[in-house]
mmCIF file of C-alpha atoms and ligand atoms in Angstrom:
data_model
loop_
_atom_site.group_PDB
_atom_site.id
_atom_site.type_symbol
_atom_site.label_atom_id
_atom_site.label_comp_id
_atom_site.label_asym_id
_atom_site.label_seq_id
_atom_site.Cartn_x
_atom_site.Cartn_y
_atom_site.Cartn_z
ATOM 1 C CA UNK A 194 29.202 -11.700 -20.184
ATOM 2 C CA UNK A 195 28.660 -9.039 -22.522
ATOM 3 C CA UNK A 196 27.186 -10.176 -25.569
ATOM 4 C CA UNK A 197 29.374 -8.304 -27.565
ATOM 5 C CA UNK A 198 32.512 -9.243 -26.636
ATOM 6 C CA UNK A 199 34.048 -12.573 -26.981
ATOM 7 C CA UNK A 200 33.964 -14.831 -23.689
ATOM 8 C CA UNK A 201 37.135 -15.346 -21.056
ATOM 9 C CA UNK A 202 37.426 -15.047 -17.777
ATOM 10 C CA UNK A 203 39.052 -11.621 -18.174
ATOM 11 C CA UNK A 204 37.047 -9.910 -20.108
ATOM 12 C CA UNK A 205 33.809 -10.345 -18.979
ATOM 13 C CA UNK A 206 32.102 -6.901 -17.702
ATOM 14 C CA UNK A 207 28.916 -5.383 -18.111
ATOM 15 C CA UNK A 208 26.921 -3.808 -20.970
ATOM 16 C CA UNK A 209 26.415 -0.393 -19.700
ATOM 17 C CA UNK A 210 23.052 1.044 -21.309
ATOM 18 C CA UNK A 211 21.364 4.590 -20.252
ATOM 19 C CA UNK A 212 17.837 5.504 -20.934
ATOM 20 C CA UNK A 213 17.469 9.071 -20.610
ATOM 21 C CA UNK A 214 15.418 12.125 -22.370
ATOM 22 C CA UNK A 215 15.562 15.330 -21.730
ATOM 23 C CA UNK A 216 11.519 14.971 -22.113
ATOM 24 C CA UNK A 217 9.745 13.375 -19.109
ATOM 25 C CA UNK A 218 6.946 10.849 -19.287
ATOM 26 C CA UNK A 219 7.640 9.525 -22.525
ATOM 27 C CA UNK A 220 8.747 5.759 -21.262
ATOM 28 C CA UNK A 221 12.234 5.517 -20.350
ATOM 29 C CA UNK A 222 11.474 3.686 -17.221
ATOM 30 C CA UNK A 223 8.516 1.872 -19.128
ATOM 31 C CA UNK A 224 11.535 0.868 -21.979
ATOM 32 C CA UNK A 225 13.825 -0.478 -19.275
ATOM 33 C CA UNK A 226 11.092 -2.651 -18.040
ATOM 34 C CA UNK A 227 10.608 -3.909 -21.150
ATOM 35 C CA UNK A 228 14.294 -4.640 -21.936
ATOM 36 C CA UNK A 229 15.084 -6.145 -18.173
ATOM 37 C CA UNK A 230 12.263 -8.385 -18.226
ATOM 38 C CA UNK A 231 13.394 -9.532 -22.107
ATOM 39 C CA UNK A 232 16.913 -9.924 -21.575
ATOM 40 C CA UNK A 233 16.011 -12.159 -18.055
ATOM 41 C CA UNK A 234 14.038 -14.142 -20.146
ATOM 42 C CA UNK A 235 17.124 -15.124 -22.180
ATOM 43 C CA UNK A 236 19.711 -15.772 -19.223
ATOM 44 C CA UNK A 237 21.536 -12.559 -18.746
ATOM 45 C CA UNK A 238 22.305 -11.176 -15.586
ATOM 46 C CA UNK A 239 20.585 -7.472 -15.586
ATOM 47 C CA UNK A 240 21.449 -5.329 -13.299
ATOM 48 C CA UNK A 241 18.900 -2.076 -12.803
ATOM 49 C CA UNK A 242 20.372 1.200 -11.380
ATOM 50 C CA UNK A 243 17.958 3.385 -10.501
ATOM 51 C CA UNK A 244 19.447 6.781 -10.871
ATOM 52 C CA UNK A 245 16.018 9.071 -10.591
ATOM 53 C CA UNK A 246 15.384 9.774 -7.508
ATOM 54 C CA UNK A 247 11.420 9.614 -8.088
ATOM 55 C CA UNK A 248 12.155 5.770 -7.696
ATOM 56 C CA UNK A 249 10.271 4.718 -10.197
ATOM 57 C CA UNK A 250 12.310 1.361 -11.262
ATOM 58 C CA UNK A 251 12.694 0.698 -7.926
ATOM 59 C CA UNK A 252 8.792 0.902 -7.079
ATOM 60 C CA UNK A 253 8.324 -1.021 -10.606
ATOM 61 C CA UNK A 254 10.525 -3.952 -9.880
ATOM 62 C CA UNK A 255 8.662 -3.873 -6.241
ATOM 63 C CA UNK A 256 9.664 -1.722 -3.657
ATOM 64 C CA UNK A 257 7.955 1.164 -2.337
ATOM 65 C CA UNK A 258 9.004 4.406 -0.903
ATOM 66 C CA UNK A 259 9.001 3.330 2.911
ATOM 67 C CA UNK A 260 10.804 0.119 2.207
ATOM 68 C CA UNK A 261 13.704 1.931 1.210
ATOM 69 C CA UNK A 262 14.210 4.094 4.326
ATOM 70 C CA UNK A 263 16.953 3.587 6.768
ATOM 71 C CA UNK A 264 18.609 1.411 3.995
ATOM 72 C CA UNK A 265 21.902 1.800 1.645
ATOM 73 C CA UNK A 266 20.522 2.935 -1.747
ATOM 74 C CA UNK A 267 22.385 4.366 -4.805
ATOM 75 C CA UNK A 268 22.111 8.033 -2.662
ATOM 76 C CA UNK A 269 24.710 7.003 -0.170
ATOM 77 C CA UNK A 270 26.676 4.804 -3.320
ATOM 78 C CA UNK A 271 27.269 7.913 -4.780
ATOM 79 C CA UNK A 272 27.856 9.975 -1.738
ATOM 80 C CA UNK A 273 30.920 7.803 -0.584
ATOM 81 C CA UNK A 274 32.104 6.547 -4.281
ATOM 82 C CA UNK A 275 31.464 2.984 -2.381
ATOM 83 C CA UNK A 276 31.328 -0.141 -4.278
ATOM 84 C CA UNK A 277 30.988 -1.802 -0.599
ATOM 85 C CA UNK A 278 27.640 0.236 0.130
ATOM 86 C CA UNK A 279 26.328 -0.651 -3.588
ATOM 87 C CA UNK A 280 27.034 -4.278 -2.880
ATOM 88 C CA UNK A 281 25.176 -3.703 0.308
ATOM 89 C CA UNK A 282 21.762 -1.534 -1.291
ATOM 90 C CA UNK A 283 21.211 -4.064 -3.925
ATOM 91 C CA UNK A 284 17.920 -5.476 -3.779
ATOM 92 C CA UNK A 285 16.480 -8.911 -5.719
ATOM 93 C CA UNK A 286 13.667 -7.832 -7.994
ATOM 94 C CA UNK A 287 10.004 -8.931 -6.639
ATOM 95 C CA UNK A 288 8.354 -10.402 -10.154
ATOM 96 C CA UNK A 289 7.793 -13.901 -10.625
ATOM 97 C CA UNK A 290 10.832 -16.108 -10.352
ATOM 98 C CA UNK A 291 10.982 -16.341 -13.932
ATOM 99 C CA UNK A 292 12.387 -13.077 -14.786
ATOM 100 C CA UNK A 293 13.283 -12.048 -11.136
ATOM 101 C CA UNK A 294 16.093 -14.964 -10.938
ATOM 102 C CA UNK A 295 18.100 -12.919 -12.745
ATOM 103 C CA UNK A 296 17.162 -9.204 -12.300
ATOM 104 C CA UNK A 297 18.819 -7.446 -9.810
ATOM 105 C CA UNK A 298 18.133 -3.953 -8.672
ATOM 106 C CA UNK A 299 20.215 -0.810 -6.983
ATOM 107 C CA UNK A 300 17.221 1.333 -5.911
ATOM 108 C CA UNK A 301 16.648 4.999 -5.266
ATOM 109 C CA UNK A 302 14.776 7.076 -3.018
ATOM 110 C CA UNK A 303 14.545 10.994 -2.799
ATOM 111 C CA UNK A 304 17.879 11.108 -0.875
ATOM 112 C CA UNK A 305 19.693 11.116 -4.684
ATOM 113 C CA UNK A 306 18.257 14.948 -5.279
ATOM 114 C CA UNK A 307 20.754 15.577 -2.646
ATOM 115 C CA UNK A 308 23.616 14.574 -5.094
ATOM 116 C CA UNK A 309 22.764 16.875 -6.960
ATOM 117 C CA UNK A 310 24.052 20.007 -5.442
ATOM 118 C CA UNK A 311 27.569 18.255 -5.032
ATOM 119 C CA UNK A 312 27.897 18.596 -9.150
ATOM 120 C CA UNK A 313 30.904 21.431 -8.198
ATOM 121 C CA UNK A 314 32.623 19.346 -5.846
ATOM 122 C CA UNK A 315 36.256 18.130 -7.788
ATOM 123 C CA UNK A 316 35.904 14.823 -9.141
ATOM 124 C CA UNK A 317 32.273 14.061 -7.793
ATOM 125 C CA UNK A 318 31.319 13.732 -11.611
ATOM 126 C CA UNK A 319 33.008 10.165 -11.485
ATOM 127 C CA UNK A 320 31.467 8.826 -8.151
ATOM 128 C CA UNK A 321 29.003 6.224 -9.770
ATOM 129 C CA UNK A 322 31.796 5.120 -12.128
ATOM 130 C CA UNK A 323 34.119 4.536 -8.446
ATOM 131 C CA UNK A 324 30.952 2.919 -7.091
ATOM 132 C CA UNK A 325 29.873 0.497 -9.655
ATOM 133 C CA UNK A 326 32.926 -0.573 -11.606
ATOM 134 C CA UNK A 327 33.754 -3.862 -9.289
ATOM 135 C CA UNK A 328 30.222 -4.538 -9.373
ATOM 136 C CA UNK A 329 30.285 -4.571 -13.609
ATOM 137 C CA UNK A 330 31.833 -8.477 -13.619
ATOM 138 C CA UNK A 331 28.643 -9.872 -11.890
ATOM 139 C CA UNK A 332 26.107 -8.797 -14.177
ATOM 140 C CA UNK A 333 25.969 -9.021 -18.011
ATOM 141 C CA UNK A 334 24.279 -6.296 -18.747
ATOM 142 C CA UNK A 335 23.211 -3.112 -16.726
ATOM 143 C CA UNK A 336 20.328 -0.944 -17.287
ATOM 144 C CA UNK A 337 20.363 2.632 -15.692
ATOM 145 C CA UNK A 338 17.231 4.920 -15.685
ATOM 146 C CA UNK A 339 17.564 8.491 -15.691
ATOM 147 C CA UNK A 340 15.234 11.682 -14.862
ATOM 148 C CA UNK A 341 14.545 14.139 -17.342
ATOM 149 C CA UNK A 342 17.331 16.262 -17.221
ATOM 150 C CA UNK A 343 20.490 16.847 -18.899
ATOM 151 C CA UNK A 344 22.011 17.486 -15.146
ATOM 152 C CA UNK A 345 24.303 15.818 -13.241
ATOM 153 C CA UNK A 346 22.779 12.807 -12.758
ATOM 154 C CA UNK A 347 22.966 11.779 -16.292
ATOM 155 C CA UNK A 348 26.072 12.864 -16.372
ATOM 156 C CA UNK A 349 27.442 10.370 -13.895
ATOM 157 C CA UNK A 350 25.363 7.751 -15.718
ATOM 158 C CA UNK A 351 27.013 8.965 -18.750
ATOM 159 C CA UNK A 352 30.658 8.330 -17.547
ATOM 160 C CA UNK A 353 29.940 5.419 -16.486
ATOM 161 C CA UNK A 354 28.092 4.057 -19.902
ATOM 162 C CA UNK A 355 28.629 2.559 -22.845
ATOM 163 C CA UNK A 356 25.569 2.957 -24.883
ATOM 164 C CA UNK A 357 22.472 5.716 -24.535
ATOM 165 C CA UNK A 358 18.561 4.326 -25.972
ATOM 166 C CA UNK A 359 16.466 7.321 -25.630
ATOM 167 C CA UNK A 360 12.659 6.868 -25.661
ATOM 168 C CA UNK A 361 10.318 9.436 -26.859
ATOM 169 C CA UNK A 362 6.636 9.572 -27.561
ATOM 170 C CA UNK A 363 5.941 10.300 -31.149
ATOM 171 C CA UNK A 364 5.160 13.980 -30.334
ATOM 172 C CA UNK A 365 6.954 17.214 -30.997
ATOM 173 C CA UNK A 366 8.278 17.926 -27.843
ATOM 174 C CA UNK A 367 9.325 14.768 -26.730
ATOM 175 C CA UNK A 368 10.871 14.456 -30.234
ATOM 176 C CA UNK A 369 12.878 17.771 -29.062
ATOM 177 C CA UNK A 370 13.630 16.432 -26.039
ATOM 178 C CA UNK A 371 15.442 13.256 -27.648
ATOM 179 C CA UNK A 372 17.098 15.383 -30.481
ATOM 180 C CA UNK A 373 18.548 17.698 -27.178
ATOM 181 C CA UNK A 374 19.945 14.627 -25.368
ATOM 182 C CA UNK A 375 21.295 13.122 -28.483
ATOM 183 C CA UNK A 376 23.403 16.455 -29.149
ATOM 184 C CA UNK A 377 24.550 16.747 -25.211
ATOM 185 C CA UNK A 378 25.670 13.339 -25.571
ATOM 186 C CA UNK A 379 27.218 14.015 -28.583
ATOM 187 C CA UNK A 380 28.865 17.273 -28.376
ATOM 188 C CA UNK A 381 32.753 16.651 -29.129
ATOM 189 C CA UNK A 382 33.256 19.857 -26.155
ATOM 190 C CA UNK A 383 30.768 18.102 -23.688
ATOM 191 C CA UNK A 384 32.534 14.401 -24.544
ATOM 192 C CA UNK A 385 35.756 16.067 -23.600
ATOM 193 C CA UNK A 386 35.069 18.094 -20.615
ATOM 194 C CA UNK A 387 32.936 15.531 -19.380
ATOM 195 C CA UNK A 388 34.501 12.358 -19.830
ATOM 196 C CA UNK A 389 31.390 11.057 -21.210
ATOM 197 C CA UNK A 390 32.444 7.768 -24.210
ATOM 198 C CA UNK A 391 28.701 6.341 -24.292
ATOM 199 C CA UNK A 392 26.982 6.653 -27.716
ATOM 200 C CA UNK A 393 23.441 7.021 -28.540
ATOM 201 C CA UNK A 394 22.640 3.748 -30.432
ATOM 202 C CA UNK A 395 19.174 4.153 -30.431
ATOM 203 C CA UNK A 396 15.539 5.788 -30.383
ATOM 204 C CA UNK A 397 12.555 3.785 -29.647
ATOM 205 C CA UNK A 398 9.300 5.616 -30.156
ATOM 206 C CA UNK A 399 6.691 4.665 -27.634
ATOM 207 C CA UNK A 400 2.789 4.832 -26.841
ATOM 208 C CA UNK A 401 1.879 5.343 -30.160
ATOM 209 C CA UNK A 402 -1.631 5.757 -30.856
ATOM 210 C CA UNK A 403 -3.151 4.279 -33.720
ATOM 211 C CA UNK A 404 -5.344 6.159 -36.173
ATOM 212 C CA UNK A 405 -3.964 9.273 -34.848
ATOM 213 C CA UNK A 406 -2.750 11.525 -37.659
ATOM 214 C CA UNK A 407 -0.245 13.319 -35.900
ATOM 215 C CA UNK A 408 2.145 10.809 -34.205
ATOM 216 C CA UNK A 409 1.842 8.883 -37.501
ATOM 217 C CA UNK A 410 3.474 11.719 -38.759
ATOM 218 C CA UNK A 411 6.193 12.131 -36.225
ATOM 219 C CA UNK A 412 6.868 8.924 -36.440
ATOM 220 C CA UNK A 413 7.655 9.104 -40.228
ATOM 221 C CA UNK A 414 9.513 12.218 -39.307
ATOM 222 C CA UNK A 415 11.543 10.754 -37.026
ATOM 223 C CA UNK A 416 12.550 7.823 -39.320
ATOM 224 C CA UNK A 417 13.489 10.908 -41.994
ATOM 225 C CA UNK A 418 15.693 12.713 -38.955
ATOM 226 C CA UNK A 419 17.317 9.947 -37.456
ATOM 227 C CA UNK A 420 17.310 7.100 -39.706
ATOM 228 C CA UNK A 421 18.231 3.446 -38.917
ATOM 229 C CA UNK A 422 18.978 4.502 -35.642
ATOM 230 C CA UNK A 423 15.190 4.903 -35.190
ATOM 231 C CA UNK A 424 14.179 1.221 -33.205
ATOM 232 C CA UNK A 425 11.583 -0.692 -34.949
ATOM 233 C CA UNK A 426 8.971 -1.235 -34.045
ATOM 234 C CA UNK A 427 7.161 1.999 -31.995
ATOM 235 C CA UNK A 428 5.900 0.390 -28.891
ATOM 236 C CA UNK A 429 1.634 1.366 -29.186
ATOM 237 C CA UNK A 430 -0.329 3.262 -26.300
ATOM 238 C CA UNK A 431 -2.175 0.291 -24.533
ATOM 239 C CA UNK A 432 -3.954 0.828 -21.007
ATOM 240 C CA UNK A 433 -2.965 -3.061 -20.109
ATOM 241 C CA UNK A 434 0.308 -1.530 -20.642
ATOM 242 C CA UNK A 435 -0.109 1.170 -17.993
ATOM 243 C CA UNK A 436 -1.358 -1.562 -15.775
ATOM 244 C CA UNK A 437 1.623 -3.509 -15.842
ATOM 245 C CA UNK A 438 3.289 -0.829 -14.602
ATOM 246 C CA UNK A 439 0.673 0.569 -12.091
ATOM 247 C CA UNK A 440 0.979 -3.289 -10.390
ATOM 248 C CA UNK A 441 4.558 -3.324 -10.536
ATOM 249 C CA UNK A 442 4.303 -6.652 -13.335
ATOM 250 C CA UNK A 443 6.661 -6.947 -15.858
ATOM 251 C CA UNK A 444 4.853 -5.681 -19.216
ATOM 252 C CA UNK A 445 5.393 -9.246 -20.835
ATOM 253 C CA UNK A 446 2.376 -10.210 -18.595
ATOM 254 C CA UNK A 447 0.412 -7.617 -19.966
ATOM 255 C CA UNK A 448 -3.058 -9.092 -20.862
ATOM 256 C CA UNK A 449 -5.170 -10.016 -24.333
ATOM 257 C CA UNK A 450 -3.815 -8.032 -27.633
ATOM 258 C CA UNK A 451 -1.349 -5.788 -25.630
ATOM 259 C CA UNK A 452 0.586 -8.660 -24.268
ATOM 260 C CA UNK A 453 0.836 -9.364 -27.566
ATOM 261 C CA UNK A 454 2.478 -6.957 -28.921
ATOM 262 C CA UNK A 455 4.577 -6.436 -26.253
ATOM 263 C CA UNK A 456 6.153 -9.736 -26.288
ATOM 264 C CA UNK A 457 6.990 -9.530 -29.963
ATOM 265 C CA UNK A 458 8.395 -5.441 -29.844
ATOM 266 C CA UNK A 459 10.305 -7.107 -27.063
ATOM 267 C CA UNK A 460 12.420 -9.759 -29.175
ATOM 268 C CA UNK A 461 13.117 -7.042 -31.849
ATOM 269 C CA UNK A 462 13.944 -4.431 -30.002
ATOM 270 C CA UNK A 463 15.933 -6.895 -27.471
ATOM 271 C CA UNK A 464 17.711 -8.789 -31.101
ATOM 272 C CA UNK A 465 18.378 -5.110 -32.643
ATOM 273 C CA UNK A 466 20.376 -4.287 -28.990
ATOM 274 C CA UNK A 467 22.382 -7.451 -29.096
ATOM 275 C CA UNK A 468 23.328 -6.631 -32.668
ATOM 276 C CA UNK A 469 21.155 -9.478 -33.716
ATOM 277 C CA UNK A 470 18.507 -7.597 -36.056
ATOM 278 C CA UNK A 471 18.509 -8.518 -39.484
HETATM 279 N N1 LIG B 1148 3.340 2.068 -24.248
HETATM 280 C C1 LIG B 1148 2.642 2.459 -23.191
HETATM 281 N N2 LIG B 1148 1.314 2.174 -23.065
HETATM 282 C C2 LIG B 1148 0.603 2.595 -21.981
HETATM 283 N N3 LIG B 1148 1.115 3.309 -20.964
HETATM 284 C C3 LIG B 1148 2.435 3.618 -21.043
HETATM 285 C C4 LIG B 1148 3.262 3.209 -22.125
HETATM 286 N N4 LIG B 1148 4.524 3.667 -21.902
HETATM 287 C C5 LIG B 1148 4.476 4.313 -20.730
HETATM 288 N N5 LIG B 1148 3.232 4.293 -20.203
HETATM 289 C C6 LIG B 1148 2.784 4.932 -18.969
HETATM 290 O O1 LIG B 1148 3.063 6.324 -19.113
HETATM 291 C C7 LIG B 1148 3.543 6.858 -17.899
HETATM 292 C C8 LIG B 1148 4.941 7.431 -18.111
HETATM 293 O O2 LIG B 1148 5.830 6.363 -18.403
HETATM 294 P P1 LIG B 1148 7.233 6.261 -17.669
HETATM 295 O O3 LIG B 1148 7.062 6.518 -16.209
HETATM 296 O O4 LIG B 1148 7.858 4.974 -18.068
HETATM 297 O O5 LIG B 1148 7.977 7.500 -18.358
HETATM 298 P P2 LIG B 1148 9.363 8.147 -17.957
HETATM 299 O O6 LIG B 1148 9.935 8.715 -19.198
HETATM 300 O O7 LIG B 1148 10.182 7.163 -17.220
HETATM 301 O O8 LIG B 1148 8.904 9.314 -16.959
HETATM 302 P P3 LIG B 1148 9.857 10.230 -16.038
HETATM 303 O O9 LIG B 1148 10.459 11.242 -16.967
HETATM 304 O O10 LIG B 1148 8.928 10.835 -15.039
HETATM 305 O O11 LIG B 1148 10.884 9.326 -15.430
HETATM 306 C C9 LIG B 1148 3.481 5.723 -16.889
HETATM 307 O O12 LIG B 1148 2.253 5.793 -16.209
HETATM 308 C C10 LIG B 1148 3.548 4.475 -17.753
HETATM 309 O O13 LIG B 1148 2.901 3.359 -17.145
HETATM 310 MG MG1 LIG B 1149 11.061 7.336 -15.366
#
């Protein structure tokens, strides 16, 4: 059940969350990690859609390339609009039963750059909505990750959404690269044209380094741009981090200081998204 709404049998559907920046690189798939593995912890149903079709999530939560070949993924989803061949490409996640029990994932493989070039194709821009909309009432909340484009992938992720988090590395470009997906999402002309209702609710600045003058600074600049709507706290630069990732572990098992401090940005970041924050 979403969190946000109140419970019935009727009205239970997904949370719908995007992570996308125009930027690549700065921890979008790294954030969804995070938040999967957090929200598991606390009972909800996640569902991951992988919707870059590097496959990173999908390699993350523990499949690799060749596993996925001459099997459903979110590619042939799309393709067909086919809620039947989503039910049929979703994988269980591979961590430890803890967090795995309740993640479940719709991988990717390079197939899904052959979407792509269907963008002109009337109506295709609402094929993952047609694919995934009977799957929302299984899950309670679904986390998509995005590639770095402002393309037509996210724009089927956008239809389909109901919130946006963009990540960015404290740095000026990345910074850019948020502010340039926060006004596509925004735009009243693109909201119209494109059907898009999702709203971004939040930024959360990640691998900060410490004692390093300049992403100190863009991190106080980007609290003076954006605001509250700026996550607290930044998510620091840690190579046990990286390792997580490299290993395909959640990052709560991340080891000494860093697991840490990722267990604790976790629960805030996880309490501001369920409206929770103080
Ligand atoms: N806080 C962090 N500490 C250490 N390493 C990190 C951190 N965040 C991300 N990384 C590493 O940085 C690299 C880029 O992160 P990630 O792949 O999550 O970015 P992305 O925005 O999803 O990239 P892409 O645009 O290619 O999809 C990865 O190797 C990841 O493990
Ligand atoms: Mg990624």
């Amino acid at each position: 059940m979403n969190a946000q709404q109140p419970a019935g049998p009727d009205v239970r559907r997904a949370r719908v969350t995007v992570l996308a920046n125009h930027k690549g690189g700065v921890g979008k798939t790294f954030l969804l990690m995070v938040m999967a593995a957090e929200l598991a912890m606390r009972g909800f149903k996640i569902l991951v859609v992988d919707l870059d079709p590097q496959g990173n999530a999908s390699r993350r939560l523990g499949y690799a390339e060749f596993e996925l070949e001459n099997r459903p993924t979110i590619a042939e989803a799309v393709a067909e609009s086919s809620p039947d061949i989503a039910r049929q490409a979703l994988l269980p996640c591979q961590w430890e039963p803890e967090w795995a029990e309740r993640i479940s994932l719709l991988p990717s493989r390079i197939e899904l750059e052959n979407r792509v070039s269907e963008a002109g194709v009337p109506g295709s821009w609402m094929r993952l909505e047609d694919a995934l909309n009977p799957l929302l009432d299984d899950y309670d909340h679904v986390l998509i990750d995005t590639q770095p484009t402002l393309g037509h992938l996210l724009h089927l992720a956008l239809v389909l959404a109901d919130d946006v988090i963009t990540p960015a590395v404290p740095e000026y470009d990345a910074v850019r690269g948020a502010q340039r997906l926060i006004d596509f999402v925004g735009s009243p002309k693109n909201r119209r044209s494109l059907g898009i209702h999702a709203t971004v609710i939040g930024i959360v600045l990640n691998a900060k380094r410490a004692n390093v003058a300049t992403h100190e600074g863009r991190v106080e600049k980007a609290v003076e741009q954006w605001g509250d709507l700026v996550w607290q706290p930044a998510l620091p630069l840690r190579a046990p981090l990286h390792d997580t990732q490299e290993f395909a572990e959640p990052p709560h098992t991340a080891t000494g200081e860093a697991g840490t401090v990722i267990r604790q940005a976790a629960k805030t970041l996880v309490d501001r998204y369920l409206g929770k924050a103080a």
